[in-house]
PDB file of C-alpha atoms in Angstrom:
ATOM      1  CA  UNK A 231     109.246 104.716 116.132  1.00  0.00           C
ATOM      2  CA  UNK A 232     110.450 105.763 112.504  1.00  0.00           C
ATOM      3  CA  UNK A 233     109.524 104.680 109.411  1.00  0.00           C
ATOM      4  CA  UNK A 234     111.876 103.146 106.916  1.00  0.00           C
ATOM      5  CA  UNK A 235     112.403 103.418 103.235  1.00  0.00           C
ATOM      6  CA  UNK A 236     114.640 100.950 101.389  1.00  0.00           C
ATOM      7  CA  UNK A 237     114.892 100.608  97.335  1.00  0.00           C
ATOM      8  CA  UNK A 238     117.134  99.330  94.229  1.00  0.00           C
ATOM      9  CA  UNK A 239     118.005  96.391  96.153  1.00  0.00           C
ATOM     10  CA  UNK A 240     118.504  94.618  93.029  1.00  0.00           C
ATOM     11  CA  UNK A 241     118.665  90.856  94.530  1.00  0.00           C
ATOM     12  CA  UNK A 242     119.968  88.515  91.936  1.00  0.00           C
ATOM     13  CA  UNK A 243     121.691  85.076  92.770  1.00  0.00           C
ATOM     14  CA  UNK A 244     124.956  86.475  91.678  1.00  0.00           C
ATOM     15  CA  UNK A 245     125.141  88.616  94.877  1.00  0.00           C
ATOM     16  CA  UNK A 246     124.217  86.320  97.622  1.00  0.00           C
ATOM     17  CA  UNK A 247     125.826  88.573 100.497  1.00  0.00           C
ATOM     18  CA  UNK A 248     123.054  91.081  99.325  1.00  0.00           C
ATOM     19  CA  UNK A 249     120.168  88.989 100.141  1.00  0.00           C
ATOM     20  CA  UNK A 250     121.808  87.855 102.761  1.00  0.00           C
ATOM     21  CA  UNK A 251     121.957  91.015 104.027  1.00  0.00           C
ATOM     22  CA  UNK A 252     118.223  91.901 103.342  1.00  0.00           C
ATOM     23  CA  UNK A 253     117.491  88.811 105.049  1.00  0.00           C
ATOM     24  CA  UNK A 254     119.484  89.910 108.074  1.00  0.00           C
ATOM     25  CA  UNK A 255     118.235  93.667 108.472  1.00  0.00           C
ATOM     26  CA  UNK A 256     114.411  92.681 108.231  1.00  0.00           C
ATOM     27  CA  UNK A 257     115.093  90.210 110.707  1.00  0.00           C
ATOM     28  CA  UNK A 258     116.837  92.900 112.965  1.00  0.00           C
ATOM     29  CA  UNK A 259     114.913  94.802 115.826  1.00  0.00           C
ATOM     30  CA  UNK A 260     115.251  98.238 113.882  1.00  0.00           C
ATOM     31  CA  UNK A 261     112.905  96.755 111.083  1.00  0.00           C
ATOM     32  CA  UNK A 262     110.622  94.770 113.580  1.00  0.00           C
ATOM     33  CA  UNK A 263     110.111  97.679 115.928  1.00  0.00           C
ATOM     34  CA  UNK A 264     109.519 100.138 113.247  1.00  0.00           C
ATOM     35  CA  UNK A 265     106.466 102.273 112.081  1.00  0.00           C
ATOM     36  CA  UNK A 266     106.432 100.855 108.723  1.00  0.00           C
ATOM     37  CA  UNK A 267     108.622  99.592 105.806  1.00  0.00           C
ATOM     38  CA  UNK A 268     108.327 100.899 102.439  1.00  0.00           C
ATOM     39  CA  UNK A 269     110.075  98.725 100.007  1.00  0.00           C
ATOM     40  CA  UNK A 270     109.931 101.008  96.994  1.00  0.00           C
ATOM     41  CA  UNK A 271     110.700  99.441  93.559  1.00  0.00           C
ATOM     42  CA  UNK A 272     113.380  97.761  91.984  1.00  0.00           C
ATOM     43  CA  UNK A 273     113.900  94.577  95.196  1.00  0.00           C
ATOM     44  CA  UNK A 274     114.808  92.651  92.482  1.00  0.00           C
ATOM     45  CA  UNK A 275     116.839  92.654  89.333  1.00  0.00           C
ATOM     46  CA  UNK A 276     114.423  91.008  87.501  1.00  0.00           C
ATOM     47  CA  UNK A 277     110.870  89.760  88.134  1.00  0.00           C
ATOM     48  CA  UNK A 278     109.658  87.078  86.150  1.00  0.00           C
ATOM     49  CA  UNK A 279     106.106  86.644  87.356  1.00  0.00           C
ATOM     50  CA  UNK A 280     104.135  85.681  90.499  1.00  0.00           C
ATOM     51  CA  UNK A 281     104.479  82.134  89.400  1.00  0.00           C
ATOM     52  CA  UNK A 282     108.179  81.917  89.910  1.00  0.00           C
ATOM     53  CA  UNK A 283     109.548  78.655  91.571  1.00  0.00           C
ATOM     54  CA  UNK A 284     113.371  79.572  92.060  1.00  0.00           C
ATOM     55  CA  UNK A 285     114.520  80.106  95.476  1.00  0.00           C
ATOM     56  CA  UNK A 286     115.097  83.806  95.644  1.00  0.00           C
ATOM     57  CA  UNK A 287     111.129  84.751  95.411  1.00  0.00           C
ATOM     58  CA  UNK A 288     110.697  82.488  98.467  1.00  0.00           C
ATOM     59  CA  UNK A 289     113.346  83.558 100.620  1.00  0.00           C
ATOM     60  CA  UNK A 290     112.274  87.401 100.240  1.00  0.00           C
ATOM     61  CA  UNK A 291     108.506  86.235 101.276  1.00  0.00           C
ATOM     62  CA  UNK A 292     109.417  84.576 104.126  1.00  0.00           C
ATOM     63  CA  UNK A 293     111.609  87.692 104.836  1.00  0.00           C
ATOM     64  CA  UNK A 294     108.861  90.304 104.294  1.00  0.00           C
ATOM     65  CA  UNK A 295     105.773  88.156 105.904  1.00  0.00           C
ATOM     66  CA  UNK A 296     107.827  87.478 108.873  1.00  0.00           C
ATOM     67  CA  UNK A 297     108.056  91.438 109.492  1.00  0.00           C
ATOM     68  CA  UNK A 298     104.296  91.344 108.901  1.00  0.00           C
ATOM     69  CA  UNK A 299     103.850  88.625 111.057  1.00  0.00           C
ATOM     70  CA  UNK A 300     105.826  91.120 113.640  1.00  0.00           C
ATOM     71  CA  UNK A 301     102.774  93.827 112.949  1.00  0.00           C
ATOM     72  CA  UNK A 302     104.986  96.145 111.162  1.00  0.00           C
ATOM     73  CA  UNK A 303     102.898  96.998 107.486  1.00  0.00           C
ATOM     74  CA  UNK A 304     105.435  95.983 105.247  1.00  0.00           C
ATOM     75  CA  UNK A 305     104.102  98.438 101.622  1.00  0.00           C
ATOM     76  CA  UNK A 306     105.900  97.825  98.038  1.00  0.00           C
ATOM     77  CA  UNK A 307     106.164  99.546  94.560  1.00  0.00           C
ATOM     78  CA  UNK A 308     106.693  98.446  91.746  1.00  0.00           C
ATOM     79  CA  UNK A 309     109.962  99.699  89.784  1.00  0.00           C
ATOM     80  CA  UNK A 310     110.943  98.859  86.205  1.00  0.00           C
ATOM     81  CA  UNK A 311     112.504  95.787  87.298  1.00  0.00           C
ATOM     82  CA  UNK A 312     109.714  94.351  89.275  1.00  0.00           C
ATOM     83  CA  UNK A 313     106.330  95.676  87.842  1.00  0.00           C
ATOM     84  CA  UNK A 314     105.440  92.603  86.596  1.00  0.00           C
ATOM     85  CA  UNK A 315     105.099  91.562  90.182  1.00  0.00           C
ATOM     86  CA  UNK A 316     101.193  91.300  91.116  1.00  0.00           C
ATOM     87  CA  UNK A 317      98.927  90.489  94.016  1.00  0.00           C
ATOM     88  CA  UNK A 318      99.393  86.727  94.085  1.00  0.00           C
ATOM     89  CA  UNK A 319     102.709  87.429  95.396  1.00  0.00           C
ATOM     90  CA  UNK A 320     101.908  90.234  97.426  1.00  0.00           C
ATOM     91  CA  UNK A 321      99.510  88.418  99.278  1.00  0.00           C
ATOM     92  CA  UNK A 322     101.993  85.827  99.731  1.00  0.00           C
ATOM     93  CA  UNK A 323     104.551  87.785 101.247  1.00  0.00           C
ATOM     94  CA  UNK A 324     102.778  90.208 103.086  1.00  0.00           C
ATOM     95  CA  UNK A 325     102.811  92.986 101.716  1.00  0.00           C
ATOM     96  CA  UNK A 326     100.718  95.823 100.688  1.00  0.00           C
ATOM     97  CA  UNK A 327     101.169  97.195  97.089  1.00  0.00           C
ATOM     98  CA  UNK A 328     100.944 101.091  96.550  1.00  0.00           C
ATOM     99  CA  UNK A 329     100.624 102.581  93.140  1.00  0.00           C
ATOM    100  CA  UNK A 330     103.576 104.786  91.873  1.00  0.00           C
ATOM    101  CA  UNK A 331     102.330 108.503  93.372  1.00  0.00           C
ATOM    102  CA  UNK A 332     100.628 107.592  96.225  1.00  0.00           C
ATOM    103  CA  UNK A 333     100.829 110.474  98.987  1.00  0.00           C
ATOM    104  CA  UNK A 334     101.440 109.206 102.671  1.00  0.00           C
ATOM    105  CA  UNK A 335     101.184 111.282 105.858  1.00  0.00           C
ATOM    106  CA  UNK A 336     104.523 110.590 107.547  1.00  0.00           C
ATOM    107  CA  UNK A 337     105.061 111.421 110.958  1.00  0.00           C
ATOM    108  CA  UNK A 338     103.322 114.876 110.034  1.00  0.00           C
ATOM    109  CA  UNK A 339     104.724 115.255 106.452  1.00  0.00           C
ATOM    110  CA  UNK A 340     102.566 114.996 103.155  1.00  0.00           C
ATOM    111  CA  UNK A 341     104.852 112.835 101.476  1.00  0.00           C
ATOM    112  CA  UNK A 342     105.143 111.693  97.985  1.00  0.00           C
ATOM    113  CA  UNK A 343     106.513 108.381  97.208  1.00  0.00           C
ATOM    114  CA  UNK A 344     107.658 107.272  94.186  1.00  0.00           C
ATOM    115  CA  UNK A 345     110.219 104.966  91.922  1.00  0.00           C
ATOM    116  CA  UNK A 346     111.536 107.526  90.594  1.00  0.00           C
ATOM    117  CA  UNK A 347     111.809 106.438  86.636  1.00  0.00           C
ATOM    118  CA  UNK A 348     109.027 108.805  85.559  1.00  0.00           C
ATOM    119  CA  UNK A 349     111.047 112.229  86.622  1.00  0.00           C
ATOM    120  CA  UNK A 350     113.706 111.201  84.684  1.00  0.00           C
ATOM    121  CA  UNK A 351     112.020 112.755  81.382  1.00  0.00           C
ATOM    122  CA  UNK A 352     115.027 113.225  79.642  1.00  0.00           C
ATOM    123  CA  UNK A 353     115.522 109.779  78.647  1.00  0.00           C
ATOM    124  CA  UNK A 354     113.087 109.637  76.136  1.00  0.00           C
ATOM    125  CA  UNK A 355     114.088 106.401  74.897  1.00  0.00           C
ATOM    126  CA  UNK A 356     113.761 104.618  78.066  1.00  0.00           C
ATOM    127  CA  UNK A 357     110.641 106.389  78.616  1.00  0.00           C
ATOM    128  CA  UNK A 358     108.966 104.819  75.291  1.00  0.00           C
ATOM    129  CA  UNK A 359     109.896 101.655  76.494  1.00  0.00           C
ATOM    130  CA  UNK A 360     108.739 102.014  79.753  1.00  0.00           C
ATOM    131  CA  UNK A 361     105.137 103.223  78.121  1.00  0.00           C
ATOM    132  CA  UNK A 362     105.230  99.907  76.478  1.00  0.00           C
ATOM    133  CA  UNK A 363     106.128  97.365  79.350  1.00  0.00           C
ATOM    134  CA  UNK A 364     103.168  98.776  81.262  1.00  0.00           C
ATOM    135  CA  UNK A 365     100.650  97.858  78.888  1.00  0.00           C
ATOM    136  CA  UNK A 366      98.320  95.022  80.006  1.00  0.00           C
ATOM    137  CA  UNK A 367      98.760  93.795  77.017  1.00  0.00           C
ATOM    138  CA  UNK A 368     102.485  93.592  76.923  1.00  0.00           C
ATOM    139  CA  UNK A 369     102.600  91.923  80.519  1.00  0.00           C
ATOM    140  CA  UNK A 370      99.556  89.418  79.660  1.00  0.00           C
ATOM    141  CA  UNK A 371     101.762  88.242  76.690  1.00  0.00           C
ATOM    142  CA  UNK A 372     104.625  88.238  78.837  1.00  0.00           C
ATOM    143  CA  UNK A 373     103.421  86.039  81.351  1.00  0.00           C
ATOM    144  CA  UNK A 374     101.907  83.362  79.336  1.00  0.00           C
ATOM    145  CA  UNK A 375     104.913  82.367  77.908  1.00  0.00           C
ATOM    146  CA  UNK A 376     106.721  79.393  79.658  1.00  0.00           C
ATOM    147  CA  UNK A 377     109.020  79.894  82.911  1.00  0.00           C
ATOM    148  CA  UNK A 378     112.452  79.311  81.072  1.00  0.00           C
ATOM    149  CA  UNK A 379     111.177  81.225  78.154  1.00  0.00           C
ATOM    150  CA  UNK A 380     110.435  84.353  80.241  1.00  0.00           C
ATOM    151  CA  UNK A 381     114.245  83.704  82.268  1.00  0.00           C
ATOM    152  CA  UNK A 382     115.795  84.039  78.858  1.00  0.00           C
ATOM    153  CA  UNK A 383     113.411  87.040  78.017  1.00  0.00           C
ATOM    154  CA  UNK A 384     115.017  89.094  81.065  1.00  0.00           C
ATOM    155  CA  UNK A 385     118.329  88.488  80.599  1.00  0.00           C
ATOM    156  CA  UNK A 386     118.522  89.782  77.020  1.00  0.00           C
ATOM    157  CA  UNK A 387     116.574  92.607  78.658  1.00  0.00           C
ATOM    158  CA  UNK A 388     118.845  93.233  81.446  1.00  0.00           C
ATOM    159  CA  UNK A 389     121.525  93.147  78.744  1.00  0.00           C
ATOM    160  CA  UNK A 390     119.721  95.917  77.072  1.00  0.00           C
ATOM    161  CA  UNK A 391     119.587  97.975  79.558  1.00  0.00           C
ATOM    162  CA  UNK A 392     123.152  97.932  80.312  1.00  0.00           C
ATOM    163  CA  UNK A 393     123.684  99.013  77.069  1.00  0.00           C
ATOM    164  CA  UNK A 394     121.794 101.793  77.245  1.00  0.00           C
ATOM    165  CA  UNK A 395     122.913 103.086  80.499  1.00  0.00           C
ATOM    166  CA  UNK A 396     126.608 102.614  79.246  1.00  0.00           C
ATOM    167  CA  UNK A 397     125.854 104.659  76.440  1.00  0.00           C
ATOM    168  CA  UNK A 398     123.572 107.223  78.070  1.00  0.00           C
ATOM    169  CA  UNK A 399     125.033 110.338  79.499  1.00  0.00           C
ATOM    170  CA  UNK A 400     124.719 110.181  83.211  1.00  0.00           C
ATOM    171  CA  UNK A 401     122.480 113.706  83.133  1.00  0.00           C
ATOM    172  CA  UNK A 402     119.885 112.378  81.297  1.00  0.00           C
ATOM    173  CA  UNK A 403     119.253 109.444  83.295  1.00  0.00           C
ATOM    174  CA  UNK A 404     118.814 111.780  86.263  1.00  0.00           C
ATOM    175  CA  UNK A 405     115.442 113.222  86.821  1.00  0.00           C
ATOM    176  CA  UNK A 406     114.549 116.070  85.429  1.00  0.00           C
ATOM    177  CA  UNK A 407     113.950 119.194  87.648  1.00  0.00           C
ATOM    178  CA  UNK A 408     110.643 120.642  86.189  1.00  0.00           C
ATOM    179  CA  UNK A 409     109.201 116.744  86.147  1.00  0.00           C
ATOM    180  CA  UNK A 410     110.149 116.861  89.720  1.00  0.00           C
ATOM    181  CA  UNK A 411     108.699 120.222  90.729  1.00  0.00           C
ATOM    182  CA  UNK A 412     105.271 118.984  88.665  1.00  0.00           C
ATOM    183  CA  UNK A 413     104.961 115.563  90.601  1.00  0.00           C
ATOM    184  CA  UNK A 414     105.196 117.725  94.082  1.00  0.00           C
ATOM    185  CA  UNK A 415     103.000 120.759  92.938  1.00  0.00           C
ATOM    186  CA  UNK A 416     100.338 117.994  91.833  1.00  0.00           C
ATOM    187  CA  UNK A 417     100.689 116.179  94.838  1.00  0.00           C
ATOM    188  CA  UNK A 418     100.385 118.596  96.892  1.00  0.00           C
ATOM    189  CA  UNK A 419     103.303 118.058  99.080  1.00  0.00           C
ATOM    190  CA  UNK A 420     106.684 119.220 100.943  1.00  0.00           C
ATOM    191  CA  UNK A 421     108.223 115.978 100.863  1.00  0.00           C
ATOM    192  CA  UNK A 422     108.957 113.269  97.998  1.00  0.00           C
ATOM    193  CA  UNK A 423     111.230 110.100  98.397  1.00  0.00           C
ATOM    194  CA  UNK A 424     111.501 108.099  95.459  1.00  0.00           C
ATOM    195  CA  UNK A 425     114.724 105.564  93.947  1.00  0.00           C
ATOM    196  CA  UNK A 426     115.661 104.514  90.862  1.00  0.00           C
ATOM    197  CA  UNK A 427     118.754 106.787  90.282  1.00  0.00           C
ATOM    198  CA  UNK A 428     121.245 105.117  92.667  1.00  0.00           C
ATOM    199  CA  UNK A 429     121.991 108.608  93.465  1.00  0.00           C
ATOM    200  CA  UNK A 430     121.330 108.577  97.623  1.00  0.00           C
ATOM    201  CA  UNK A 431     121.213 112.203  98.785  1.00  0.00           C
ATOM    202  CA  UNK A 432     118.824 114.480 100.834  1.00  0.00           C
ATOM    203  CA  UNK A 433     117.802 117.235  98.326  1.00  0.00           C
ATOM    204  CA  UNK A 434     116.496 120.678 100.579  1.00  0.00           C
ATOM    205  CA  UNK A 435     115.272 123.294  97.903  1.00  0.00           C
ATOM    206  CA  UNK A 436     112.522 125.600  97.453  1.00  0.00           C
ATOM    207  CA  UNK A 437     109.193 125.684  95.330  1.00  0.00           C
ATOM    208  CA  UNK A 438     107.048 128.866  95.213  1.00  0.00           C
ATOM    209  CA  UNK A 439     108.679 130.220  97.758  1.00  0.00           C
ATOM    210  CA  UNK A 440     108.417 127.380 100.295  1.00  0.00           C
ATOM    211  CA  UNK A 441     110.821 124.971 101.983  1.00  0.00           C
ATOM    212  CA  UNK A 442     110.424 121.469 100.290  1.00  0.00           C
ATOM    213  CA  UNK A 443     112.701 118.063  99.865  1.00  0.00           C
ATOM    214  CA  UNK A 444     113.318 115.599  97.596  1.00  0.00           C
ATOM    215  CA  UNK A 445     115.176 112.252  99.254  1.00  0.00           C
ATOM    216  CA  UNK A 446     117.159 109.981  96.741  1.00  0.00           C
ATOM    217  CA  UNK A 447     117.242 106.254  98.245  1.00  0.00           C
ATOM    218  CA  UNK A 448     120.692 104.605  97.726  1.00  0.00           C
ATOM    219  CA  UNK A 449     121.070 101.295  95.952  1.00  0.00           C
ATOM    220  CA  UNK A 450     122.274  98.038  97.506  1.00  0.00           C
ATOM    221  CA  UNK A 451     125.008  96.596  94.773  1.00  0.00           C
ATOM    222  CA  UNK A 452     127.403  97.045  97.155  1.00  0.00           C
ATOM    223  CA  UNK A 453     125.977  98.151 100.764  1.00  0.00           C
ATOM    224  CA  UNK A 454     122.638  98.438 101.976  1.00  0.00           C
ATOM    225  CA  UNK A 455     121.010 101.620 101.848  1.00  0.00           C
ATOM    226  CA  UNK A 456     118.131 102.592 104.359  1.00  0.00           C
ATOM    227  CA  UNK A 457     116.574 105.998 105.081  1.00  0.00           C
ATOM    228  CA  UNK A 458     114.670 106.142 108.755  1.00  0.00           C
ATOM    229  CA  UNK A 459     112.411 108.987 109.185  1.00  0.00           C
ATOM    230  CA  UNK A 460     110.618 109.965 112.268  1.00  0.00           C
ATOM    231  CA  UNK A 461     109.299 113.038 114.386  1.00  0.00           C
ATOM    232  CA  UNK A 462     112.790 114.886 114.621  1.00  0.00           C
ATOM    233  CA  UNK A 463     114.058 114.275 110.698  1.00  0.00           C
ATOM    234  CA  UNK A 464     114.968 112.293 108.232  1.00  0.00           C
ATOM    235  CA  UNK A 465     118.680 109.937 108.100  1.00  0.00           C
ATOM    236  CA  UNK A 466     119.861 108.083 105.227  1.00  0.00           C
ATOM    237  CA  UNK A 467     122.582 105.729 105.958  1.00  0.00           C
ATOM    238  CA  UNK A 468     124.456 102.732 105.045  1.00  0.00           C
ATOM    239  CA  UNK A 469     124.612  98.903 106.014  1.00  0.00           C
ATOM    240  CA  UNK A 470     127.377  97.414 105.906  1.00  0.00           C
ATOM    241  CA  UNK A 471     128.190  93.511 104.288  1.00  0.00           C
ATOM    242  CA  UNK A 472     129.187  91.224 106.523  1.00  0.00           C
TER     243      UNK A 472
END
């Protein structure tokens, strides 16, 4: 049985043949006869809130508590476009919420598991901001403000952040290679598979002298993106739109 790792989905109502296409591969035997399903970060282009009543929340819980229902765990970070997402939902969807840096044994391998946003050091300016979003403070003022209020609120910020990436030299929104080596020396592992860059490759390297890896997930703008891991390796691959 492998485990599988999906992440930067980015579902948005603009790309319906994406969700459609999430909705199609957890519904498909390799998901539902799986180990597990790690979902990590960034399923959504932007997350609102717990309390949000547009479609696209509910079709992604019926989605991921139907592959619990199936008894595959279904686990899920948070990534910079979905950490205001909280328990309420989690509960509601099935799905088991891991903190950024949380070190699983898979299939033999102490493996890290992250977003990915924190290596990238370099970008100091998207690193303040970052610092700031994840106050409790920040998101408690966040969420009390109205539905439509908070809509408007992540578009301007989704805005923003194309700006920045379109003026940010591609290098130094790539993570850094000391923040990298730190994460894995702290963690204690020979294995770390984190998002965020939209940069889907299977990194073999070594640290102090021994053999380690660092797996990139891919993005879904336009393909899927899954990797499967089990006792003989690791395989990232593609899914292609129908």
């Amino acid at each position: 049985m492998a485990t599988l790792f999906i992440a930067d989905l980015h579902l948005d109502p603009s790309r319906p043949q994406i969700t459609d296409l999430f909705e199609r591969y957890l519904a498909g035997d390799e998901v539902r006869h799986a180990a597990a399903l790690y979902i990590l970060g960034d399923l959504v282009e932007a997350w609102i809130g717990d309390d949000d009543d547009a479609e696209l929340p509910a079709r992604i819980a019926a989605a991921t508590r139907a592959v619990r229902g199936a008894g595959v765990p279904v686990y899920f970070m948070v990534g910079n476009r979905d950490f205001l997402l909280g328990q309420a939902f989690a509960e509601r969807a099935g799905l088991t919420l891991l903190d950024d840096g949380t070190v699983h044994d898979i299939h033999g391998h102490r493996t890290l598991l992250m977003h990915g946003d924190v290596l990238c050091t370099d970008d100091v300016a998207y690193q303040a901001v970052r610092k700031q979003v994840r106050t409790p403070e920040w998101q408690a003022q966040i969420l009390a403000m109205p539905l439509q209020a908070r809509r408007a609120f992540a578009a301007k910020a989704r805005e923003d952040s194309k700006a920045h990436t379109g003026s940010t030299m591609e290098s130094i929104m790539d993570v850094n290679a000391d923040a990298v080596a730190e994460a894995m020396r702290k963690a204690a592992v020979t294995r770390l598979i984190h998002g965020h860059t939209h940069r889907p490759a299977v990194h073999d390297f070594q640290l102090d002298g021994a053999p380690v890896q660092r797996i990139v997930l891919g993005d879904w703008y336009e393909q899927g993106s899954v990797l499967r891991v089990n006792a003989d390796g690791v395989e990232l691959r593609g899914l292609a739109v129908k």
